[in-house]
Coordinates of C-alpha atoms in Angstrom, one line a residue:
X19 CA -42.0 65.6 41.3
X20 CA -42.2 69.3 40.4
X21 CA -38.5 69.4 40.0
X22 CA -38.6 66.5 37.5
X23 CA -41.2 68.2 35.5
X24 CA -39.2 71.4 35.4
X25 CA -36.1 69.7 34.0
X26 CA -37.8 67.4 31.6
X27 CA -38.3 68.8 28.1
X28 CA -41.7 70.3 27.7
X29 CA -42.3 68.4 24.4
X30 CA -40.7 64.9 24.0
X31 CA -41.2 63.2 20.6
X32 CA -42.6 59.8 21.0
X33 CA -40.4 57.1 19.2
X34 CA -42.4 55.2 16.6
X35 CA -41.8 51.6 17.5
X36 CA -43.9 50.1 14.7
X37 CA -42.2 48.2 11.8
X38 CA -42.5 51.3 9.5
X39 CA -41.1 53.5 12.2
X40 CA -38.0 51.3 12.7
X41 CA -37.5 51.1 8.9
X42 CA -37.7 55.0 8.8
X43 CA -34.9 55.1 11.4
X44 CA -32.6 53.0 9.2
X45 CA -33.1 54.1 5.7
X46 CA -33.3 57.6 4.1
X47 CA -37.0 58.8 4.2
X48 CA -39.0 61.7 2.9
X49 CA -38.5 64.7 5.1
X50 CA -35.1 63.7 6.5
X51 CA -32.5 66.4 6.7
X52 CA -29.3 66.1 4.6
X53 CA -27.3 65.4 7.7
X54 CA -29.7 62.5 8.6
X55 CA -29.6 61.1 5.1
X56 CA -25.8 61.0 5.1
X57 CA -25.8 59.4 8.6
X58 CA -28.1 56.6 7.3
X59 CA -26.2 56.0 4.2
X60 CA -23.0 55.7 6.2
X61 CA -24.6 53.4 8.6
X62 CA -26.1 51.1 5.8
X63 CA -22.8 51.0 4.0
X64 CA -21.0 50.0 7.2
X65 CA -23.5 47.2 7.8
X66 CA -23.1 45.9 4.2
X67 CA -19.4 46.0 4.6
X68 CA -19.5 44.1 7.8
X69 CA -21.7 41.4 6.3
X70 CA -19.5 41.0 3.2
X71 CA -16.3 40.7 5.4
X72 CA -18.1 38.2 7.6
X73 CA -19.1 36.1 4.7
X74 CA -15.6 36.3 3.1
X75 CA -14.0 35.1 6.4
X76 CA -16.6 32.3 6.7
X77 CA -16.0 31.3 3.1
X78 CA -12.2 31.2 3.6
X79 CA -12.4 29.4 6.9
X80 CA -15.0 26.7 6.0
X81 CA -15.3 26.9 2.2
X82 CA -18.6 26.8 0.3
X83 CA -20.9 23.9 -0.6
X84 CA -20.1 24.6 -4.3
X85 CA -16.3 24.4 -3.6
X86 CA -16.6 20.8 -2.2
X87 CA -19.1 19.7 -4.7
X88 CA -17.1 21.0 -7.7
X89 CA -13.9 19.4 -6.5
X90 CA -15.6 16.1 -6.1
X91 CA -17.3 16.4 -9.4
X92 CA -14.0 17.2 -11.2
X93 CA -12.2 14.4 -9.4
X94 CA -14.9 11.9 -10.4
X95 CA -14.7 13.1 -14.0
X96 CA -10.9 12.7 -14.2
X97 CA -10.6 9.4 -12.4
X98 CA -13.6 7.8 -14.0
X99 CA -11.9 8.5 -17.3
X100 CA -9.0 6.4 -16.2
X101 CA -11.3 3.5 -15.5
X102 CA -13.2 3.9 -18.8
X103 CA -9.9 3.8 -20.7
X104 CA -8.9 0.5 -19.0
X105 CA -12.3 -1.0 -19.8
X106 CA -12.0 0.2 -23.5
X107 CA -8.7 -1.5 -23.7
X108 CA -10.1 -4.7 -22.3
X109 CA -12.9 -4.6 -24.9
X110 CA -10.5 -3.9 -27.7
X111 CA -8.7 -7.1 -26.8
X112 CA -11.6 -9.3 -27.6
X113 CA -11.3 -10.8 -31.2
X114 CA -14.4 -10.9 -33.3
X115 CA -15.1 -12.5 -36.7
X116 CA -14.5 -10.0 -39.6
X117 CA -16.0 -10.4 -43.0
X118 CA -14.9 -8.8 -46.2
X119 CA -17.6 -6.4 -46.0
X120 CA -16.5 -5.2 -42.6
X121 CA -13.0 -4.3 -43.8
X122 CA -12.3 -0.6 -44.1
X123 CA -10.0 0.4 -47.0
X124 CA -7.1 2.8 -46.8
X125 CA -9.0 5.3 -48.9
X126 CA -11.9 5.3 -46.4
X127 CA -9.6 5.8 -43.5
X128 CA -8.1 8.8 -45.2
X129 CA -11.4 10.3 -46.0
X130 CA -12.6 9.9 -42.5
X131 CA -9.4 11.4 -41.1
X132 CA -9.7 14.5 -43.3
X133 CA -13.3 14.9 -42.3
X134 CA -12.8 14.7 -38.6
X135 CA -10.5 17.2 -36.8
X136 CA -10.0 16.6 -33.1
X137 CA -10.9 19.4 -30.8
X138 CA -8.2 18.2 -28.4
X139 CA -4.5 18.9 -28.5
X140 CA -2.5 16.1 -30.4
X141 CA -1.3 13.5 -28.0
X142 CA -3.5 14.5 -25.1
X143 CA -4.4 11.8 -22.6
X144 CA -8.1 10.7 -22.9
X145 CA -8.4 11.1 -19.1
X146 CA -8.4 14.8 -19.6
X147 CA -11.1 15.1 -22.2
X148 CA -14.0 15.7 -19.8
X149 CA -12.0 18.4 -17.9
X150 CA -10.8 19.9 -21.2
X151 CA -14.5 20.2 -22.4
X152 CA -15.2 22.3 -19.4
X153 CA -12.1 24.5 -19.6
X154 CA -9.4 24.3 -22.2
X155 CA -7.0 26.1 -19.8
X156 CA -6.4 22.8 -18.0
X157 CA -2.8 21.6 -18.4
X158 CA -2.4 18.9 -15.7
X159 CA -3.7 17.1 -12.7
X160 CA -2.0 17.0 -9.3
X161 CA -2.6 14.7 -6.4
X162 CA -1.0 13.3 -3.3
X163 CA -2.7 10.0 -2.8
X164 CA -1.3 9.2 0.6
X165 CA -2.1 12.5 2.2
X166 CA -5.7 11.8 3.2
X167 CA -8.6 12.6 5.6
X168 CA -10.1 10.0 7.9
X169 CA -12.3 8.6 5.1
X170 CA -9.3 8.0 2.9
X171 CA -10.0 11.0 0.5
X172 CA -6.9 12.8 -0.8
X173 CA -6.7 16.3 0.5
X174 CA -4.9 17.4 -2.7
X175 CA -6.5 16.1 -5.9
X176 CA -7.1 18.9 -8.3
X177 CA -6.7 20.0 -11.9
X178 CA -3.9 22.4 -12.7
X179 CA -4.8 25.3 -14.9
X180 CA -2.7 27.8 -16.9
X181 CA -3.5 31.1 -18.7
X182 CA -1.6 34.2 -19.9
X183 CA -1.0 35.6 -16.4
X184 CA -0.6 34.6 -12.8
X185 CA -3.6 36.6 -11.5
X186 CA -6.7 35.1 -13.1
X187 CA -6.8 31.8 -11.3
X188 CA -6.1 33.4 -7.9
X189 CA -9.7 34.5 -8.0
X190 CA -11.5 32.2 -10.4
X191 CA -12.3 28.5 -10.3
X192 CA -12.1 25.9 -13.1
X193 CA -15.5 26.9 -14.3
X194 CA -14.6 30.5 -14.6
X195 CA -16.6 31.7 -11.6
X196 CA -15.1 34.4 -9.4
X197 CA -14.2 32.9 -6.0
X198 CA -11.9 33.4 -3.0
X199 CA -10.3 30.0 -3.4
X200 CA -9.4 30.1 -7.2
X201 CA -7.7 27.0 -8.6
X202 CA -4.3 25.4 -8.8
X203 CA -2.4 26.9 -11.7
X204 CA 1.1 26.6 -13.3
X205 CA 3.1 29.8 -13.8
X206 CA 2.3 31.3 -17.2
X207 CA 6.0 31.4 -18.1
X208 CA 6.1 27.6 -18.0
X209 CA 5.4 26.3 -21.5
X210 CA 4.1 22.7 -21.6
X211 CA 3.5 20.9 -24.9
X212 CA 3.6 17.3 -26.1
X213 CA 7.3 17.7 -27.1
X214 CA 8.7 20.0 -24.5
X215 CA 8.4 21.1 -20.9
X216 CA 10.5 23.0 -18.4
X217 CA 12.9 21.5 -16.0
X218 CA 11.0 23.1 -13.1
X219 CA 7.3 23.6 -13.3
X220 CA 6.0 26.0 -10.7
X221 CA 2.4 25.4 -9.4
X222 CA 0.5 27.8 -7.1
X223 CA -2.5 27.3 -5.0
X224 CA -4.3 29.0 -2.1
X225 CA -3.8 27.6 1.5
X226 CA -7.4 27.6 2.5
X227 CA -8.3 27.5 6.3
X228 CA -10.9 25.0 5.4
X229 CA -8.2 22.5 4.6
X230 CA -8.6 22.6 0.8
X231 CA -6.3 23.2 -2.1
X232 CA -2.7 23.6 -0.8
X233 CA -3.5 23.9 2.9
X234 CA -2.1 20.4 3.7
X235 CA 1.3 21.2 2.1
X236 CA 1.9 23.0 5.4
X237 CA 1.9 19.6 7.0
X238 CA 5.3 18.9 5.6
X239 CA 6.8 21.4 8.0
X240 CA 5.6 19.6 11.0
X241 CA 7.7 16.4 11.1
X242 CA 10.0 14.1 9.1
X243 CA 7.4 11.4 9.4
X244 CA 5.0 13.4 7.3
X245 CA 7.3 13.6 4.3
X246 CA 8.6 10.1 4.8
X247 CA 5.0 8.7 4.7
X248 CA 3.8 11.0 2.0
X249 CA 6.9 11.4 -0.3
X250 CA 5.2 10.9 -3.7
X251 CA 3.3 13.4 -5.8
X252 CA 1.5 12.4 -9.0
X253 CA 1.5 15.2 -11.5
X254 CA 0.2 14.4 -14.9
X255 CA 0.4 16.9 -17.8
X256 CA -2.0 16.6 -20.6
X257 CA 0.4 14.3 -22.4
X258 CA 2.0 12.1 -19.7
X259 CA 1.6 10.9 -16.2
X260 CA 4.5 11.0 -13.9
X261 CA 5.4 10.7 -10.2
X262 CA 7.7 13.0 -8.2
X263 CA 9.5 12.4 -5.0
X264 CA 9.7 15.3 -2.5
X265 CA 13.3 16.6 -1.9
X266 CA 12.7 19.8 0.0
X267 CA 10.3 21.8 2.1
X268 CA 11.0 25.4 3.2
X269 CA 9.6 28.7 4.0
X270 CA 10.7 32.0 2.3
X271 CA 9.7 35.6 2.1
X272 CA 8.7 37.2 -1.2
X273 CA 10.1 40.7 -0.5
X274 CA 13.8 41.9 -0.3
X275 CA 13.2 43.4 3.1
X276 CA 12.4 40.1 4.7
X277 CA 15.8 38.6 4.4
X278 CA 19.4 39.7 5.0
X279 CA 20.7 37.6 2.2
X280 CA 19.8 38.4 -1.4
X281 CA 16.3 37.3 -2.0
X282 CA 16.0 33.7 -3.5
X283 CA 13.4 34.2 -6.3
X284 CA 12.5 30.6 -6.4
X285 CA 9.3 31.4 -8.4
X286 CA 11.3 32.7 -11.4
X287 CA 13.6 29.8 -12.1
X288 CA 12.1 27.4 -14.7
X289 CA 15.2 26.0 -16.5
X290 CA 18.9 25.5 -15.8
X291 CA 21.1 26.6 -18.7
X292 CA 24.4 26.0 -16.9
X293 CA 25.6 24.0 -14.0
X294 CA 26.0 27.3 -12.1
X295 CA 22.3 28.0 -12.6
X296 CA 21.3 24.7 -11.2
X297 CA 23.9 24.9 -8.3
X298 CA 22.5 28.3 -7.3
X299 CA 18.9 27.0 -7.3
X300 CA 19.7 23.7 -5.6
X301 CA 22.0 25.1 -2.9
X302 CA 19.4 27.7 -1.9
X303 CA 16.9 24.9 -1.5
X304 CA 19.3 22.8 0.7
X305 CA 20.1 25.9 2.7
X306 CA 16.5 26.3 3.8
X307 CA 15.3 22.7 3.7
X308 CA 13.4 21.4 6.8
X309 CA 15.1 18.1 6.3
X310 CA 18.0 16.4 4.8
X311 CA 17.8 13.4 2.4
X312 CA 19.9 11.1 0.4
X313 CA 18.0 11.6 -2.8
X314 CA 20.3 12.6 -5.6
X315 CA 19.4 15.6 -7.8
X316 CA 21.1 16.8 -10.9
X317 CA 20.4 19.4 -13.5
X318 CA 19.4 16.7 -16.0
X319 CA 16.3 15.9 -13.8
X320 CA 12.9 17.4 -14.0
X321 CA 11.2 19.1 -10.9
X322 CA 7.9 20.6 -9.8
X323 CA 7.8 23.4 -7.2
X324 CA 4.5 23.8 -5.2
X325 CA 4.0 27.2 -3.6
X326 CA 1.4 28.4 -1.1
X327 CA 1.0 30.8 1.7
X328 CA 2.5 30.2 5.1
X329 CA 1.5 32.1 8.2
X330 CA 4.5 32.4 10.7
X331 CA 4.7 36.0 9.5
X332 CA 3.0 38.0 6.8
X333 CA 3.9 37.5 3.1
X334 CA 5.5 34.2 3.7
X335 CA 5.4 31.1 1.4
X336 CA 5.7 27.5 2.1
X337 CA 7.4 25.7 -0.9
X338 CA 7.6 22.0 -1.7
X339 CA 10.2 20.8 -4.3
X340 CA 9.9 17.3 -5.8
X341 CA 12.0 15.5 -8.4
X342 CA 10.6 13.3 -11.2
X343 CA 11.2 9.6 -10.6
X344 CA 13.8 8.1 -12.9
X345 CA 13.1 4.9 -14.8
X346 CA 13.1 2.0 -12.5
X347 CA 13.8 4.1 -9.5
X348 CA 12.5 2.7 -6.1
X349 CA 11.4 5.7 -4.0
X350 CA 11.1 3.7 -0.8
X351 CA 14.9 3.3 -0.4
X352 CA 15.5 7.0 0.5
X353 CA 15.6 8.3 4.0
X354 CA 14.8 11.7 5.5
X355 CA 16.2 13.4 8.6
X356 CA 15.3 16.6 10.4
X357 CA 17.6 19.6 9.6
X358 CA 18.1 21.7 12.8
X359 CA 19.8 24.4 10.7
X360 CA 17.0 25.0 8.2
X361 CA 17.3 28.7 7.4
X362 CA 14.3 30.9 7.8
X363 CA 13.9 34.5 6.5
X364 CA 15.5 37.2 8.6
X365 CA 12.1 38.7 9.3
X366 CA 11.1 35.4 10.8
X367 CA 13.8 35.5 13.5
X368 CA 13.2 39.2 14.2
X369 CA 9.4 38.6 14.6
X370 CA 10.1 36.0 17.2
X371 CA 12.9 37.9 19.0
X372 CA 15.6 35.6 17.9
X373 CA 19.1 36.3 16.6
X374 CA 19.4 36.2 12.9
X375 CA 22.0 33.4 12.1
X376 CA 25.3 34.7 10.7
X377 CA 26.0 31.7 8.5
X378 CA 27.3 33.3 5.3
X379 CA 24.4 32.1 3.1
X380 CA 24.2 29.1 0.9
X381 CA 27.3 27.2 -0.1
X382 CA 27.7 27.2 -3.8
X383 CA 30.3 24.5 -3.9
X384 CA 28.2 21.5 -4.5
X385 CA 29.6 20.8 -7.9
X386 CA 33.1 22.0 -7.2
X387 CA 35.7 19.7 -8.7
X388 CA 38.0 17.9 -6.3
X389 CA 41.3 19.9 -5.9
X390 CA 43.3 16.8 -6.9
X391 CA 41.7 16.7 -10.3

């Protein structure tokens, strides 16, 4: 015992285990040395950063209650407007007795028209009014009605926004709140009006691990049956409702170093001024397509391109291309087959210890005239 007493410090400060004592150990306190204050500040900063990162990961993985509630709220607003419009049309079809006193003169109509100026863009569909009242940046609505959860709810059923850049809606929702999930948005270079729109509308959205927004676009990489059973996309602009049939699904890098061929900048192609422009775009899509199909595509058609993150390697995108249905076209007659030669970025093969195919790149001969002509 004497030996123990000799090696033990003569004066050992007792640790204050009260609540106040524990608090004093964690936060800067009167009498602390500069070194101790710095230590505590660094410690508290690390704890705060850890909590923030943990919350961000949780929000990305599972979403937030607000995210689900807002999506349901917006969906109900939009689709209930469709129902209301049908009911209004039915009510208008009922003929009632009209007296001379009830008749409105041309002068009255003119006066009322001049007095009332609509707050909505001319020609806008009434189904967008409630959403437009919330945020006038809305330019469309996108849904895939057959791609649903076990309860029959569509995974993808969202408004499409557009502003003056491609950054804002990466981090802001329809209500203008800053979030990790943002909103679906059309490329700001794509000009959509009642009278004109691009041949290729590019729409971006996050691939949330919670399964929301564009996450289920990744399903189209899994099997031909997925695209065959979920081939139609409904994309309505403010001015018209249209359906599109999927013609391609591929993955692609966004940086030059990721591929040994010149980078295919799919996200910069909005219109086809010449047949060569279209041929370049279309052949690059076929070159990478996960499946082949007998759906005809020409430069006179209109397309939408949906883009989201894919996770085989970093900085990869999953892209879905769909063509607008033509008048009277039956989308059920087309077939899809798996494409065993779908080209991935060179970085993909390298990451998985595979040889990069030496295939010469896309074949830009799709519209080449027959030699006999």
